[in-house]
Amino acid sequence: MATTEEPMTEPTKGGPVRKRLIGGPGILLVWLYGVMVVGAVSRSAVQISTEFGHAPLAYSLSAVAGVVYGFITYSLVRGGETARRAALACCAGELVGVLVVGTWTLVEPSAFPDSTVWSDYGMGYLFIPVLLPVSAMYWLRKARAPQGDRAQIG
C-alpha cells in the first residue's frame, strides 16, 4: 500500500511508469462506478431480453449507461495520464447524458414508458448518476500529472 510520502505509481511492462488513479477518494469512485455497472447492465439485460418492445429507448439508454460506467471503471483502475484523460472525457459525456435524459424525462414523460438509470437525473438511484460524474471529474482533475511528468507517464 502506498504511503503519502511515496508516489502512487506502478511500473508497466517495458513502458513508462503509470500514475495510479485509485488512491484515496479514487477507491470510492471505483467502488461506486462498479456498483453502477452491475446495476445498469443487469437491469438493462433483463429488461431488453424480457420486455424490449415496452420501452426500447429507456432500456437501450440504461444499457449505454452501463457501458459508460464500465469504461470509466476500467480507466480508473488502469491508471496513467491517457486513462485519466479518457475517463475525464467519458465522465463529461456521462454528465451531459444524465442532464439531457433527466430533462427529457421531466419535459416529455410519455417518451419514457419506463424509467432509465438517468431518468429524473437518477432519482431512482439516489441521484448518484448526476453526482458521480461531477465527483469523478473533480477527482480526475486533481489527479492530473504535473506538467513535466505528462510526457513520461502513459
Short mmCIF file of N, CA and C in Angstrom, two decimals:
data_model
loop_
_atom_site.label_atom_id
_atom_site.label_comp_id
_atom_site.label_asym_id
_atom_site.label_seq_id
_atom_site.Cartn_x
_atom_site.Cartn_y
_atom_site.Cartn_z
N MET A 1 0.83 -1.18 0.00
CA MET A 1 0.00 0.00 0.00
C MET A 1 0.88 1.24 0.00
N ALA A 2 0.54 2.21 -0.82
CA ALA A 2 1.35 3.41 -0.94
C ALA A 2 1.14 4.32 0.26
N THR A 3 2.22 4.92 0.73
CA THR A 3 2.11 5.90 1.80
C THR A 3 2.04 7.28 1.18
N THR A 4 1.83 8.27 2.02
CA THR A 4 1.73 9.63 1.49
C THR A 4 3.08 10.14 1.02
N GLU A 5 4.18 9.54 1.47
CA GLU A 5 5.49 10.02 1.08
C GLU A 5 5.94 9.49 -0.27
N GLU A 6 5.46 8.32 -0.68
CA GLU A 6 5.89 7.76 -1.95
C GLU A 6 4.83 8.00 -3.02
N PRO A 7 5.27 8.23 -4.27
CA PRO A 7 4.29 8.49 -5.32
C PRO A 7 3.46 7.25 -5.61
N MET A 8 2.22 7.45 -5.98
CA MET A 8 1.35 6.34 -6.31
C MET A 8 1.53 6.01 -7.79
N THR A 9 2.55 5.23 -8.09
CA THR A 9 2.83 4.87 -9.47
C THR A 9 3.05 3.37 -9.56
N GLU A 10 2.84 2.83 -10.74
CA GLU A 10 3.06 1.42 -10.98
C GLU A 10 3.89 1.27 -12.25
N PRO A 11 4.93 0.42 -12.22
CA PRO A 11 5.68 0.20 -13.45
C PRO A 11 4.84 -0.63 -14.43
N THR A 12 5.02 -0.38 -15.71
CA THR A 12 4.36 -1.16 -16.73
C THR A 12 5.40 -2.01 -17.44
N LYS A 13 4.98 -3.01 -18.16
CA LYS A 13 5.92 -3.91 -18.84
C LYS A 13 6.69 -3.16 -19.91
N GLY A 14 7.92 -2.83 -19.62
CA GLY A 14 8.81 -2.19 -20.58
C GLY A 14 8.42 -0.78 -20.96
N GLY A 15 7.43 -0.20 -20.29
CA GLY A 15 6.98 1.13 -20.65
C GLY A 15 7.20 2.11 -19.51
N PRO A 16 6.65 3.28 -19.65
CA PRO A 16 6.79 4.29 -18.61
C PRO A 16 5.99 3.94 -17.36
N VAL A 17 6.27 4.63 -16.30
CA VAL A 17 5.55 4.44 -15.05
C VAL A 17 4.18 5.09 -15.19
N ARG A 18 3.14 4.36 -14.74
CA ARG A 18 1.77 4.83 -14.86
C ARG A 18 1.27 5.28 -13.48
N LYS A 19 0.74 6.49 -13.40
CA LYS A 19 0.23 7.02 -12.14
C LYS A 19 -1.10 6.35 -11.79
N ARG A 20 -1.21 5.84 -10.56
CA ARG A 20 -2.45 5.22 -10.11
C ARG A 20 -3.51 6.29 -9.86
N LEU A 21 -4.74 5.96 -10.20
CA LEU A 21 -5.85 6.89 -10.01
C LEU A 21 -6.78 6.44 -8.90
N ILE A 22 -6.50 5.29 -8.28
CA ILE A 22 -7.45 4.74 -7.31
C ILE A 22 -6.98 4.87 -5.88
N GLY A 23 -6.14 5.85 -5.62
CA GLY A 23 -5.75 6.11 -4.24
C GLY A 23 -6.73 7.08 -3.61
N GLY A 24 -6.93 6.98 -2.32
CA GLY A 24 -7.81 7.91 -1.60
C GLY A 24 -9.24 7.84 -2.10
N PRO A 25 -9.81 9.00 -2.47
CA PRO A 25 -11.20 9.02 -2.94
C PRO A 25 -11.40 8.22 -4.24
N GLY A 26 -10.34 7.98 -4.97
CA GLY A 26 -10.44 7.20 -6.20
C GLY A 26 -10.93 5.79 -5.95
N ILE A 27 -10.61 5.22 -4.80
CA ILE A 27 -11.09 3.88 -4.45
C ILE A 27 -12.61 3.89 -4.32
N LEU A 28 -13.15 4.93 -3.67
CA LEU A 28 -14.59 5.06 -3.54
C LEU A 28 -15.25 5.22 -4.91
N LEU A 29 -14.63 6.00 -5.79
CA LEU A 29 -15.17 6.18 -7.14
C LEU A 29 -15.22 4.85 -7.89
N VAL A 30 -14.16 4.07 -7.80
CA VAL A 30 -14.13 2.76 -8.47
C VAL A 30 -15.24 1.87 -7.91
N TRP A 31 -15.40 1.87 -6.61
CA TRP A 31 -16.44 1.05 -5.98
C TRP A 31 -17.82 1.50 -6.45
N LEU A 32 -18.09 2.80 -6.40
CA LEU A 32 -19.41 3.30 -6.81
C LEU A 32 -19.67 3.05 -8.30
N TYR A 33 -18.67 3.28 -9.14
CA TYR A 33 -18.86 3.00 -10.57
C TYR A 33 -19.06 1.51 -10.79
N GLY A 34 -18.37 0.67 -10.04
CA GLY A 34 -18.56 -0.77 -10.16
C GLY A 34 -19.98 -1.19 -9.80
N VAL A 35 -20.52 -0.61 -8.74
CA VAL A 35 -21.91 -0.89 -8.36
C VAL A 35 -22.86 -0.43 -9.46
N MET A 36 -22.59 0.74 -10.03
CA MET A 36 -23.45 1.27 -11.09
C MET A 36 -23.36 0.40 -12.35
N VAL A 37 -22.18 -0.15 -12.64
CA VAL A 37 -22.05 -1.07 -13.79
C VAL A 37 -22.97 -2.26 -13.59
N VAL A 38 -22.86 -2.88 -12.43
CA VAL A 38 -23.68 -4.07 -12.15
C VAL A 38 -25.16 -3.72 -12.21
N GLY A 39 -25.55 -2.61 -11.60
CA GLY A 39 -26.96 -2.22 -11.59
C GLY A 39 -27.50 -1.92 -12.97
N ALA A 40 -26.78 -1.10 -13.74
CA ALA A 40 -27.27 -0.68 -15.06
C ALA A 40 -27.24 -1.83 -16.06
N VAL A 41 -26.15 -2.61 -16.07
CA VAL A 41 -26.04 -3.70 -17.04
C VAL A 41 -27.04 -4.81 -16.73
N SER A 42 -27.16 -5.19 -15.46
CA SER A 42 -28.10 -6.28 -15.13
C SER A 42 -29.54 -5.83 -15.36
N ARG A 43 -29.86 -4.62 -14.99
CA ARG A 43 -31.22 -4.11 -15.20
C ARG A 43 -31.55 -4.08 -16.69
N SER A 44 -30.66 -3.51 -17.49
CA SER A 44 -30.94 -3.40 -18.93
C SER A 44 -30.95 -4.77 -19.60
N ALA A 45 -30.11 -5.67 -19.17
CA ALA A 45 -30.08 -7.01 -19.78
C ALA A 45 -31.42 -7.72 -19.56
N VAL A 46 -31.92 -7.65 -18.35
CA VAL A 46 -33.22 -8.29 -18.06
C VAL A 46 -34.33 -7.59 -18.83
N GLN A 47 -34.34 -6.27 -18.81
CA GLN A 47 -35.42 -5.54 -19.48
C GLN A 47 -35.38 -5.71 -21.00
N ILE A 48 -34.19 -5.69 -21.57
CA ILE A 48 -34.07 -5.86 -23.03
C ILE A 48 -34.48 -7.27 -23.44
N SER A 49 -34.10 -8.26 -22.64
CA SER A 49 -34.41 -9.64 -23.01
C SER A 49 -35.86 -10.04 -22.74
N THR A 50 -36.54 -9.35 -21.84
CA THR A 50 -37.90 -9.77 -21.49
C THR A 50 -39.00 -8.83 -21.98
N GLU A 51 -38.74 -7.53 -22.08
CA GLU A 51 -39.81 -6.60 -22.44
C GLU A 51 -39.32 -5.42 -23.27
N PHE A 52 -38.44 -5.67 -24.21
CA PHE A 52 -37.84 -4.61 -25.01
C PHE A 52 -38.88 -3.77 -25.75
N GLY A 53 -39.92 -4.38 -26.26
CA GLY A 53 -40.95 -3.66 -27.01
C GLY A 53 -41.71 -2.63 -26.19
N HIS A 54 -41.72 -2.78 -24.87
CA HIS A 54 -42.45 -1.86 -24.00
C HIS A 54 -41.80 -0.48 -23.95
N ALA A 55 -40.48 -0.42 -23.82
CA ALA A 55 -39.77 0.86 -23.71
C ALA A 55 -38.35 0.72 -24.27
N PRO A 56 -38.22 0.55 -25.59
CA PRO A 56 -36.90 0.31 -26.17
C PRO A 56 -35.90 1.44 -25.92
N LEU A 57 -36.35 2.68 -25.98
CA LEU A 57 -35.43 3.80 -25.75
C LEU A 57 -34.89 3.79 -24.32
N ALA A 58 -35.76 3.62 -23.36
CA ALA A 58 -35.34 3.61 -21.95
C ALA A 58 -34.37 2.47 -21.67
N TYR A 59 -34.69 1.28 -22.17
CA TYR A 59 -33.84 0.13 -21.89
C TYR A 59 -32.49 0.23 -22.62
N SER A 60 -32.51 0.79 -23.81
CA SER A 60 -31.26 0.99 -24.56
C SER A 60 -30.38 2.03 -23.86
N LEU A 61 -30.99 3.10 -23.37
CA LEU A 61 -30.22 4.12 -22.65
C LEU A 61 -29.62 3.57 -21.36
N SER A 62 -30.33 2.68 -20.68
CA SER A 62 -29.77 2.05 -19.49
C SER A 62 -28.57 1.17 -19.84
N ALA A 63 -28.65 0.48 -20.99
CA ALA A 63 -27.51 -0.33 -21.44
C ALA A 63 -26.31 0.55 -21.78
N VAL A 64 -26.57 1.67 -22.44
CA VAL A 64 -25.48 2.62 -22.76
C VAL A 64 -24.85 3.15 -21.48
N ALA A 65 -25.69 3.47 -20.49
CA ALA A 65 -25.17 3.93 -19.21
C ALA A 65 -24.25 2.88 -18.58
N GLY A 66 -24.65 1.61 -18.65
CA GLY A 66 -23.82 0.54 -18.10
C GLY A 66 -22.47 0.44 -18.80
N VAL A 67 -22.45 0.59 -20.11
CA VAL A 67 -21.19 0.56 -20.87
C VAL A 67 -20.31 1.75 -20.48
N VAL A 68 -20.91 2.92 -20.36
CA VAL A 68 -20.16 4.12 -19.96
C VAL A 68 -19.56 3.91 -18.57
N TYR A 69 -20.36 3.41 -17.64
CA TYR A 69 -19.86 3.16 -16.29
C TYR A 69 -18.71 2.14 -16.30
N GLY A 70 -18.85 1.12 -17.13
CA GLY A 70 -17.79 0.11 -17.23
C GLY A 70 -16.49 0.69 -17.76
N PHE A 71 -16.58 1.54 -18.79
CA PHE A 71 -15.37 2.15 -19.34
C PHE A 71 -14.69 3.06 -18.31
N ILE A 72 -15.48 3.83 -17.59
CA ILE A 72 -14.89 4.71 -16.58
C ILE A 72 -14.24 3.89 -15.48
N THR A 73 -14.89 2.82 -15.04
CA THR A 73 -14.31 1.95 -14.01
C THR A 73 -12.98 1.38 -14.49
N TYR A 74 -12.94 0.87 -15.72
CA TYR A 74 -11.71 0.32 -16.28
C TYR A 74 -10.62 1.39 -16.33
N SER A 75 -10.96 2.58 -16.78
CA SER A 75 -9.97 3.65 -16.90
C SER A 75 -9.40 4.03 -15.54
N LEU A 76 -10.26 4.09 -14.52
CA LEU A 76 -9.78 4.43 -13.18
C LEU A 76 -8.83 3.37 -12.65
N VAL A 77 -9.16 2.10 -12.88
CA VAL A 77 -8.32 1.01 -12.39
C VAL A 77 -7.01 0.96 -13.18
N ARG A 78 -7.06 1.18 -14.48
CA ARG A 78 -5.87 1.11 -15.33
C ARG A 78 -4.84 2.16 -14.94
N GLY A 79 -5.29 3.38 -14.73
CA GLY A 79 -4.39 4.45 -14.34
C GLY A 79 -3.59 5.00 -15.51
N GLY A 80 -2.80 5.99 -15.23
CA GLY A 80 -1.98 6.63 -16.26
C GLY A 80 -2.66 7.87 -16.79
N GLU A 81 -1.89 8.74 -17.40
CA GLU A 81 -2.40 10.01 -17.89
C GLU A 81 -3.41 9.83 -19.03
N THR A 82 -3.16 8.90 -19.93
CA THR A 82 -4.09 8.67 -21.03
C THR A 82 -5.43 8.16 -20.51
N ALA A 83 -5.39 7.22 -19.59
CA ALA A 83 -6.63 6.69 -18.99
C ALA A 83 -7.35 7.78 -18.21
N ARG A 84 -6.59 8.64 -17.53
CA ARG A 84 -7.20 9.73 -16.78
C ARG A 84 -7.96 10.67 -17.71
N ARG A 85 -7.32 11.01 -18.83
CA ARG A 85 -7.98 11.91 -19.79
C ARG A 85 -9.20 11.25 -20.43
N ALA A 86 -9.10 9.96 -20.74
CA ALA A 86 -10.23 9.24 -21.32
C ALA A 86 -11.39 9.18 -20.33
N ALA A 87 -11.08 8.89 -19.07
CA ALA A 87 -12.13 8.84 -18.04
C ALA A 87 -12.75 10.22 -17.83
N LEU A 88 -11.94 11.26 -17.88
CA LEU A 88 -12.45 12.62 -17.72
C LEU A 88 -13.41 12.97 -18.84
N ALA A 89 -13.04 12.65 -20.07
CA ALA A 89 -13.93 12.92 -21.22
C ALA A 89 -15.21 12.10 -21.11
N CYS A 90 -15.08 10.85 -20.69
CA CYS A 90 -16.26 9.98 -20.57
C CYS A 90 -17.18 10.46 -19.44
N CYS A 91 -16.61 10.94 -18.35
CA CYS A 91 -17.42 11.49 -17.26
C CYS A 91 -18.17 12.73 -17.72
N ALA A 92 -17.51 13.57 -18.53
CA ALA A 92 -18.19 14.76 -19.06
C ALA A 92 -19.35 14.33 -19.96
N GLY A 93 -19.11 13.33 -20.80
CA GLY A 93 -20.18 12.81 -21.65
C GLY A 93 -21.30 12.20 -20.83
N GLU A 94 -20.93 11.50 -19.76
CA GLU A 94 -21.94 10.91 -18.87
C GLU A 94 -22.79 12.00 -18.24
N LEU A 95 -22.16 13.06 -17.77
CA LEU A 95 -22.91 14.16 -17.15
C LEU A 95 -23.87 14.80 -18.16
N VAL A 96 -23.41 15.01 -19.38
CA VAL A 96 -24.28 15.56 -20.42
C VAL A 96 -25.47 14.62 -20.65
N GLY A 97 -25.19 13.31 -20.72
CA GLY A 97 -26.26 12.33 -20.90
C GLY A 97 -27.27 12.35 -19.78
N VAL A 98 -26.79 12.43 -18.55
CA VAL A 98 -27.69 12.47 -17.40
C VAL A 98 -28.56 13.73 -17.44
N LEU A 99 -27.94 14.86 -17.76
CA LEU A 99 -28.70 16.11 -17.81
C LEU A 99 -29.71 16.13 -18.94
N VAL A 100 -29.32 15.62 -20.12
CA VAL A 100 -30.23 15.59 -21.26
C VAL A 100 -31.39 14.62 -21.00
N VAL A 101 -31.06 13.39 -20.61
CA VAL A 101 -32.11 12.39 -20.36
C VAL A 101 -32.97 12.80 -19.17
N GLY A 102 -32.34 13.31 -18.11
CA GLY A 102 -33.10 13.75 -16.95
C GLY A 102 -34.09 14.85 -17.30
N THR A 103 -33.65 15.82 -18.08
CA THR A 103 -34.54 16.90 -18.52
C THR A 103 -35.62 16.36 -19.45
N TRP A 104 -35.22 15.49 -20.38
CA TRP A 104 -36.16 14.89 -21.33
C TRP A 104 -37.28 14.14 -20.61
N THR A 105 -36.92 13.38 -19.55
CA THR A 105 -37.93 12.62 -18.83
C THR A 105 -38.89 13.52 -18.06
N LEU A 106 -38.44 14.71 -17.69
CA LEU A 106 -39.33 15.64 -17.00
C LEU A 106 -40.21 16.43 -17.98
N VAL A 107 -39.64 16.79 -19.13
CA VAL A 107 -40.36 17.59 -20.12
C VAL A 107 -41.34 16.74 -20.92
N GLU A 108 -40.92 15.54 -21.30
CA GLU A 108 -41.74 14.66 -22.15
C GLU A 108 -41.78 13.25 -21.55
N PRO A 109 -42.48 13.06 -20.43
CA PRO A 109 -42.51 11.75 -19.77
C PRO A 109 -43.08 10.64 -20.64
N SER A 110 -43.92 10.98 -21.60
CA SER A 110 -44.51 9.94 -22.45
C SER A 110 -43.47 9.27 -23.35
N ALA A 111 -42.32 9.89 -23.55
CA ALA A 111 -41.26 9.28 -24.35
C ALA A 111 -40.60 8.12 -23.61
N PHE A 112 -40.85 8.04 -22.30
CA PHE A 112 -40.24 7.00 -21.48
C PHE A 112 -41.31 6.27 -20.68
N PRO A 113 -41.93 5.23 -21.28
CA PRO A 113 -42.94 4.48 -20.55
C PRO A 113 -42.37 3.78 -19.31
N ASP A 114 -41.07 3.57 -19.29
CA ASP A 114 -40.39 3.00 -18.14
C ASP A 114 -39.15 3.85 -17.90
N SER A 115 -38.64 3.85 -16.70
CA SER A 115 -37.51 4.72 -16.37
C SER A 115 -36.18 4.13 -16.84
N THR A 116 -35.19 5.01 -16.96
CA THR A 116 -33.82 4.61 -17.26
C THR A 116 -32.98 4.89 -16.01
N VAL A 117 -31.73 4.51 -16.06
CA VAL A 117 -30.81 4.82 -14.97
C VAL A 117 -30.72 6.33 -14.79
N TRP A 118 -30.79 7.07 -15.89
CA TRP A 118 -30.62 8.53 -15.86
C TRP A 118 -31.93 9.30 -15.78
N SER A 119 -33.09 8.61 -15.70
CA SER A 119 -34.38 9.31 -15.61
C SER A 119 -34.43 10.18 -14.36
N ASP A 120 -35.06 11.34 -14.53
CA ASP A 120 -35.22 12.28 -13.41
C ASP A 120 -33.88 12.53 -12.71
N TYR A 121 -32.83 12.62 -13.50
CA TYR A 121 -31.46 12.87 -13.00
C TYR A 121 -30.97 11.79 -12.05
N GLY A 122 -31.46 10.58 -12.23
CA GLY A 122 -31.01 9.45 -11.41
C GLY A 122 -31.73 9.35 -10.08
N MET A 123 -32.94 9.88 -10.00
CA MET A 123 -33.67 9.85 -8.72
C MET A 123 -33.86 8.42 -8.21
N GLY A 124 -34.10 7.47 -9.11
CA GLY A 124 -34.27 6.08 -8.70
C GLY A 124 -33.00 5.44 -8.16
N TYR A 125 -31.87 6.11 -8.38
CA TYR A 125 -30.58 5.63 -7.89
C TYR A 125 -29.99 6.64 -6.89
N LEU A 126 -30.86 7.32 -6.15
CA LEU A 126 -30.46 8.28 -5.12
C LEU A 126 -29.63 9.44 -5.67
N PHE A 127 -29.88 9.80 -6.93
CA PHE A 127 -29.18 10.89 -7.63
C PHE A 127 -27.68 10.62 -7.82
N ILE A 128 -27.26 9.40 -7.59
CA ILE A 128 -25.86 9.04 -7.82
C ILE A 128 -25.46 9.29 -9.28
N PRO A 129 -26.31 9.00 -10.28
CA PRO A 129 -25.91 9.25 -11.66
C PRO A 129 -25.57 10.71 -11.99
N VAL A 130 -26.11 11.66 -11.26
CA VAL A 130 -25.77 13.06 -11.53
C VAL A 130 -24.62 13.53 -10.63
N LEU A 131 -24.49 12.97 -9.46
CA LEU A 131 -23.43 13.37 -8.54
C LEU A 131 -22.09 12.68 -8.85
N LEU A 132 -22.15 11.45 -9.32
CA LEU A 132 -20.93 10.68 -9.55
C LEU A 132 -20.02 11.28 -10.62
N PRO A 133 -20.53 11.68 -11.79
CA PRO A 133 -19.60 12.26 -12.77
C PRO A 133 -19.00 13.58 -12.32
N VAL A 134 -19.76 14.38 -11.57
CA VAL A 134 -19.21 15.64 -11.06
C VAL A 134 -18.07 15.34 -10.09
N SER A 135 -18.29 14.39 -9.18
CA SER A 135 -17.25 14.00 -8.22
C SER A 135 -16.04 13.41 -8.93
N ALA A 136 -16.30 12.56 -9.92
CA ALA A 136 -15.21 11.93 -10.65
C ALA A 136 -14.40 12.96 -11.44
N MET A 137 -15.06 13.91 -12.08
CA MET A 137 -14.33 14.93 -12.84
C MET A 137 -13.46 15.78 -11.90
N TYR A 138 -13.99 16.10 -10.73
CA TYR A 138 -13.19 16.84 -9.75
C TYR A 138 -11.96 16.03 -9.36
N TRP A 139 -12.15 14.76 -9.03
CA TRP A 139 -11.03 13.90 -8.63
C TRP A 139 -10.02 13.73 -9.76
N LEU A 140 -10.51 13.51 -10.97
CA LEU A 140 -9.60 13.29 -12.10
C LEU A 140 -8.82 14.56 -12.45
N ARG A 141 -9.40 15.72 -12.26
CA ARG A 141 -8.66 16.96 -12.49
C ARG A 141 -7.59 17.15 -11.42
N LYS A 142 -7.89 16.77 -10.18
CA LYS A 142 -6.89 16.86 -9.11
C LYS A 142 -5.76 15.85 -9.32
N ALA A 143 -6.08 14.71 -9.92
CA ALA A 143 -5.10 13.64 -10.10
C ALA A 143 -4.22 13.84 -11.33
N ARG A 144 -4.39 14.96 -12.02
CA ARG A 144 -3.61 15.24 -13.23
C ARG A 144 -2.12 15.22 -12.90
N ALA A 145 -1.35 14.65 -13.82
CA ALA A 145 0.10 14.60 -13.64
C ALA A 145 0.67 16.01 -13.73
N PRO A 146 1.73 16.30 -12.96
CA PRO A 146 2.37 17.61 -13.08
C PRO A 146 2.85 17.83 -14.52
N GLN A 147 2.94 19.09 -14.93
CA GLN A 147 3.27 19.44 -16.31
C GLN A 147 4.51 18.70 -16.84
N GLY A 148 5.56 18.63 -16.08
CA GLY A 148 6.79 17.98 -16.53
C GLY A 148 6.70 16.48 -16.64
N ASP A 149 5.78 15.86 -15.88
CA ASP A 149 5.67 14.40 -15.86
C ASP A 149 4.74 13.87 -16.95
N ARG A 150 3.97 14.71 -17.60
CA ARG A 150 2.97 14.24 -18.55
C ARG A 150 3.57 13.49 -19.72
N ALA A 151 4.74 13.86 -20.15
CA ALA A 151 5.36 13.18 -21.29
C ALA A 151 5.87 11.81 -20.87
N GLN A 152 6.17 11.62 -19.58
CA GLN A 152 6.73 10.37 -19.12
C GLN A 152 5.68 9.36 -18.68
N ILE A 153 4.54 9.84 -18.19
CA ILE A 153 3.52 8.94 -17.64
C ILE A 153 2.50 8.65 -18.70
N GLY A 154 2.29 7.35 -19.02
CA GLY A 154 1.35 6.99 -20.09
C GLY A 154 0.18 6.39 -19.55
#
